[in-house]
Tab-separated table of C-alpha atoms in Angstrom:
chain	number	residue	atom	x	y	z
B	1	SER	CA	-11.348	7.637	4.932
B	2	TYR	CA	-7.987	5.531	5.467
B	3	ASP	CA	-8.110	2.889	2.612
B	4	LEU	CA	-5.502	0.211	3.404
B	5	THR	CA	-4.389	-1.597	0.335
B	6	GLN	CA	-3.109	-5.478	-0.478
B	7	SER	CA	-1.976	-8.052	-2.827
B	8	PRO	CA	-4.951	-9.859	-3.367
B	9	SER	CA	-3.218	-13.467	-3.526
B	10	VAL	CA	0.897	-14.637	-3.181
B	11	SER	CA	2.875	-17.625	-3.813
B	12	VAL	CA	5.416	-19.055	-2.743
B	13	SER	CA	7.927	-22.098	-2.094
B	14	PRO	CA	8.180	-23.870	0.987
B	15	GLY	CA	11.124	-23.195	2.775
B	16	HIS	CA	11.309	-20.195	0.581
B	17	THR	CA	10.396	-16.521	2.229
B	18	ALA	CA	7.841	-14.620	1.702
B	19	SER	CA	6.569	-10.898	2.003
B	20	ILE	CA	3.117	-9.937	1.802
B	21	THR	CA	2.834	-5.858	2.112
B	22	CYS	CA	0.146	-3.882	2.981
B	23	SER	CA	-0.012	-0.249	1.314
B	24	GLY	CA	-1.816	3.522	3.076
B	25	ASP	CA	-1.365	6.818	2.892
B	26	LYS	CA	1.749	7.848	5.256
B	27	LEU	CA	1.143	4.472	6.754
B	28	GLY	CA	4.501	4.233	8.461
B	29	ASP	CA	2.833	7.181	10.244
B	30	ARG	CA	1.249	4.143	12.531
B	31	TYR	CA	1.156	1.030	14.119
B	32	VAL	CA	0.602	-1.570	12.039
B	33	PHE	CA	-1.223	-5.315	13.056
B	34	TRP	CA	-1.544	-7.874	11.662
B	35	TYR	CA	-3.946	-11.574	11.224
B	36	GLN	CA	-3.159	-14.482	10.010
B	37	GLN	CA	-6.692	-16.397	9.217
B	38	LYS	CA	-6.984	-20.072	8.198
B	39	PRO	CA	-10.319	-21.545	6.768
B	40	GLY	CA	-13.276	-21.745	9.382
B	41	GLN	CA	-11.633	-20.044	11.812
B	42	SER	CA	-11.094	-16.625	13.526
B	43	PRO	CA	-8.640	-14.160	12.185
B	44	VAL	CA	-5.278	-14.441	14.766
B	45	LEU	CA	-2.895	-12.613	15.701
B	46	VAL	CA	0.765	-12.524	15.141
B	47	ILE	CA	2.391	-9.036	14.931
B	48	TYR	CA	1.728	-5.878	16.666
B	49	GLN	CA	3.231	-2.730	16.624
B	50	ASP	CA	4.289	-2.822	13.148
B	51	SER	CA	7.442	-6.036	14.101
B	52	MET	CA	6.242	-6.987	17.430
B	53	ARG	CA	5.411	-10.843	18.032
B	54	PRO	CA	2.894	-11.960	20.056
B	55	SER	CA	3.932	-14.753	22.829
B	56	GLY	CA	3.237	-18.455	20.847
B	57	ILE	CA	4.173	-17.170	17.383
B	58	PRO	CA	6.764	-18.350	15.419
B	59	GLU	CA	10.496	-16.817	14.917
B	60	ARG	CA	10.117	-17.242	11.237
B	61	PHE	CA	7.206	-13.784	11.357
B	62	SER	CA	8.205	-11.124	10.780
B	63	GLY	CA	7.646	-7.806	10.059
B	64	SER	CA	9.121	-3.576	9.103
B	65	ASN	CA	6.555	-0.498	8.251
B	66	SER	CA	7.770	2.631	6.381
B	67	ALA	CA	7.221	5.167	4.612
B	68	ASN	CA	3.480	4.043	2.814
B	69	THR	CA	3.949	-0.044	2.920
B	70	ALA	CA	3.707	-2.295	5.799
B	71	THR	CA	5.636	-5.271	5.078
B	72	LEU	CA	4.550	-9.090	6.849
B	73	THR	CA	8.356	-11.871	6.024
B	74	ILE	CA	7.724	-15.337	6.537
B	75	SER	CA	10.906	-17.168	6.515
B	76	GLY	CA	11.384	-20.289	5.352
B	77	THR	CA	7.756	-20.503	5.020
B	78	GLN	CA	5.952	-23.453	5.754
B	79	PRO	CA	2.644	-24.934	4.440
B	80	MET	CA	1.502	-24.486	7.991
B	81	ASP	CA	1.609	-20.654	7.466
B	82	GLU	CA	-0.983	-21.170	3.960
B	83	ALA	CA	-3.918	-18.000	4.835
B	84	ASP	CA	-5.683	-14.937	3.644
B	85	TYR	CA	-3.762	-12.991	5.658
B	86	TYR	CA	-4.748	-9.693	7.100
B	87	CYS	CA	-3.272	-5.741	8.152
B	88	GLN	CA	-5.366	-3.349	9.886
B	89	THR	CA	-4.579	-0.036	11.718
B	90	TRP	CA	-6.371	2.027	13.106
B	91	ASP	CA	-7.881	5.477	12.049
B	92	SER	CA	-8.221	7.894	14.924
B	93	ASN	CA	-9.789	10.785	13.309
B	94	ILE	CA	-12.778	8.361	13.647
B	95	ASN	CA	-11.928	6.027	16.154
B	96	THR	CA	-12.442	3.479	13.753
B	97	ALA	CA	-10.673	-0.203	12.536
B	98	ILE	CA	-9.304	-0.092	9.256
B	99	PHE	CA	-8.552	-3.314	7.531
B	100	GLY	CA	-6.655	-4.370	4.544
B	101	GLY	CA	-8.772	-6.608	2.185
B	102	GLY	CA	-6.703	-9.256	3.317
B	103	THR	CA	-3.824	-11.510	0.831
B	104	LYS	CA	-3.640	-14.776	-0.001
B	105	LEU	CA	-1.210	-16.882	1.149
B	106	THR	CA	-0.526	-20.055	-1.145
B	107	VAL	CA	2.526	-22.621	-0.545
B	108	LEU	CA	3.185	-24.597	-2.836
S	1	GLN	CA	-8.087	-17.106	29.080
S	2	VAL	CA	-10.162	-14.746	27.439
S	3	GLN	CA	-13.215	-16.343	25.983
S	4	LEU	CA	-15.763	-14.920	23.492
S	5	GLN	CA	-18.979	-16.632	22.074
S	6	GLU	CA	-21.360	-15.214	19.879
S	7	SER	CA	-24.804	-16.366	19.836
S	8	GLY	CA	-28.440	-15.237	18.272
S	9	PRO	CA	-30.441	-16.368	15.172
S	10	GLY	CA	-29.234	-17.352	12.211
S	11	LEU	CA	-31.526	-15.965	9.093
S	12	VAL	CA	-32.982	-12.488	9.882
S	13	LYS	CA	-35.458	-11.616	7.519
S	14	PRO	CA	-34.888	-8.066	5.150
S	15	SER	CA	-35.566	-5.320	6.735
S	16	GLU	CA	-35.297	-6.753	9.817
S	17	THR	CA	-32.670	-6.150	12.719
S	18	LEU	CA	-29.996	-8.532	13.859
S	19	SER	CA	-29.418	-8.650	17.047
S	20	LEU	CA	-26.000	-10.957	18.466
S	21	THR	CA	-24.612	-10.607	21.993
S	22	CYS	CA	-21.458	-12.329	22.872
S	23	SER	CA	-20.462	-13.657	25.615
S	24	VAL	CA	-17.873	-13.182	28.016
S	25	SER	CA	-15.057	-16.002	29.940
S	26	GLY	CA	-12.090	-15.428	31.748
S	27	ASP	CA	-12.082	-11.271	32.349
S	28	SER	CA	-14.646	-9.342	33.485
S	29	ILE	CA	-16.653	-7.511	30.932
S	30	SER	CA	-15.696	-3.735	33.325
S	31	ARG	CA	-12.930	-3.911	32.470
S	32	SER	CA	-12.096	-1.988	28.643
S	33	TYR	CA	-13.189	-1.981	25.367
S	34	TRP	CA	-15.156	-4.814	23.453
S	35	SER	CA	-15.454	-5.214	19.635
S	36	TRP	CA	-17.495	-6.178	16.835
S	37	ILE	CA	-16.604	-7.177	13.570
S	38	ARG	CA	-18.006	-9.004	10.628
S	39	GLN	CA	-17.013	-10.727	6.842
S	40	PRO	CA	-19.215	-10.928	4.558
S	41	PRO	CA	-18.644	-14.476	2.651
S	42	GLY	CA	-15.189	-15.120	0.554
S	43	LYS	CA	-14.455	-11.494	1.586
S	44	GLY	CA	-12.436	-9.154	4.152
S	45	LEU	CA	-12.396	-8.372	6.891
S	46	GLU	CA	-15.579	-4.737	7.790
S	47	TYR	CA	-14.331	-2.958	12.071
S	48	ILE	CA	-18.277	-2.656	13.202
S	49	GLY	CA	-17.763	-0.618	16.739
S	50	HIS	CA	-16.453	-0.573	19.364
S	51	ILE	CA	-17.544	0.494	23.714
S	52	TYR	CA	-16.097	0.394	26.503
S	53	TYR	CA	-17.565	-1.257	29.913
S	54	SER	CA	-18.589	2.193	30.707
S	55	GLY	CA	-21.273	2.336	28.266
S	56	SER	CA	-19.453	4.689	25.893
S	57	THR	CA	-19.610	3.751	22.041
S	58	ASN	CA	-17.952	3.701	19.049
S	59	TYR	CA	-19.063	3.483	15.245
S	60	ASN	CA	-18.025	2.217	11.377
S	61	PRO	CA	-19.107	5.337	9.702
S	62	SER	CA	-20.051	3.702	6.598
S	63	LEU	CA	-23.061	1.342	9.736
S	64	GLN	CA	-23.885	4.574	12.165
S	65	SER	CA	-26.923	5.004	11.409
S	66	ARG	CA	-28.731	0.981	11.376
S	67	VAL	CA	-25.370	-0.039	14.442
S	68	THR	CA	-26.416	-0.388	17.909
S	69	ILE	CA	-23.665	-1.974	20.390
S	70	SER	CA	-24.428	-2.087	24.235
S	71	VAL	CA	-23.194	-3.614	27.435
S	72	ASP	CA	-24.817	-6.112	29.941
S	73	THR	CA	-22.113	-5.433	33.386
S	74	SER	CA	-24.655	-8.287	35.536
S	75	LYS	CA	-24.173	-10.346	33.275
S	76	ASN	CA	-20.904	-10.040	31.210
S	77	GLN	CA	-21.970	-9.798	28.380
S	78	PHE	CA	-22.325	-7.353	25.183
S	79	SER	CA	-24.565	-7.437	22.740
S	80	LEU	CA	-24.989	-5.873	18.409
S	81	LYS	CA	-28.141	-4.370	17.088
S	82	LEU	CA	-27.938	-3.831	13.038
S	83	SER	CA	-31.699	-2.126	11.507
S	84	SER	CA	-33.053	-2.093	8.440
S	85	VAL	CA	-30.886	-5.153	7.030
S	86	THR	CA	-29.964	-6.340	3.372
S	87	ALA	CA	-28.699	-8.811	1.900
S	88	ALA	CA	-25.443	-7.015	2.017
S	89	ASP	CA	-25.588	-7.356	6.222
S	90	THR	CA	-24.869	-11.814	4.660
S	91	ALA	CA	-21.897	-11.829	6.716
S	92	VAL	CA	-20.086	-13.829	10.081
S	93	TYR	CA	-19.917	-11.701	12.725
S	94	TYR	CA	-17.340	-11.824	15.290
S	95	CYS	CA	-17.107	-10.187	19.069
S	96	ALA	CA	-13.419	-9.400	20.071
S	97	ARG	CA	-11.863	-8.035	22.861
S	98	PRO	CA	-8.763	-5.173	22.513
S	99	ALA	CA	-6.367	-5.021	23.312
S	100	VAL	CA	-5.688	-0.727	24.426
S	101	GLY	CA	-2.747	1.304	23.041
S	102	SER	CA	-2.286	5.320	22.819
S	103	GLY	CA	-4.917	5.964	20.334
S	104	TRP	CA	-4.955	2.250	18.663
S	105	LEU	CA	-6.281	-0.955	19.472
S	106	LEU	CA	-5.434	-4.735	17.851
S	107	PHE	CA	-7.658	-7.649	18.407
S	108	ASP	CA	-6.327	-10.888	20.154
S	109	PHE	CA	-8.691	-12.049	21.307
S	110	TRP	CA	-11.384	-13.542	19.121
S	111	GLY	CA	-14.685	-15.442	19.281
S	112	HIS	CA	-15.285	-18.114	17.164
S	113	GLY	CA	-17.799	-16.608	15.088
S	114	THR	CA	-21.784	-16.054	13.943
S	115	LEU	CA	-22.912	-16.597	10.501
S	116	VAL	CA	-26.217	-14.287	9.850
S	117	THR	CA	-27.754	-14.956	6.988
S	118	VAL	CA	-30.631	-12.196	5.374
S	119	SER	CA	-32.667	-13.418	3.246
S	120	SER	CA	-36.972	-14.145	3.139
């Protein structure tokens, strides 16, 4: 089965840029979606189709996907961005969503 | 704005069947796909499966032998049944409305989630 790998944790200082990566075999050939989840809340879509932002998501969130790695970048990170972030892709062989293990972003 | 609300028992005994319902408002269930996703406490997200309003389903192979997702268009609801549960099935269960792309789904609307604990 297809696997997505994320680093368990990333730390960033307020105002700086955070990069959260998601890796998988030939991931660049697939679309990647990113979700933000704060404690006790449901996930929220922040990036779709590698680099598109849904309405209402701040411009500081951006995404890219190439080769074996997708990256979620948060520019000018704010304390409110502290959350768990999950990448997701689609495995068309089994018609199922695949989620990465999640990355805990700490802003300090 | 579509809203989804999960409901069902919060405690299920081992070996029994977990049953949850997702009530949909602000959208017609007879429109597209509908999904279930779960998250064990302190862990990541796991896709359970989805159903098309016509009744066709697709399940995560890791759960396929125990999962049934069904839809009730008259009530604008869809449901999840997971049989032979163990403590490993303890999780927050989310229902979600996917957005449909060319051969993929993403999840833009989620319910609040409901915690189901498997314990005797």
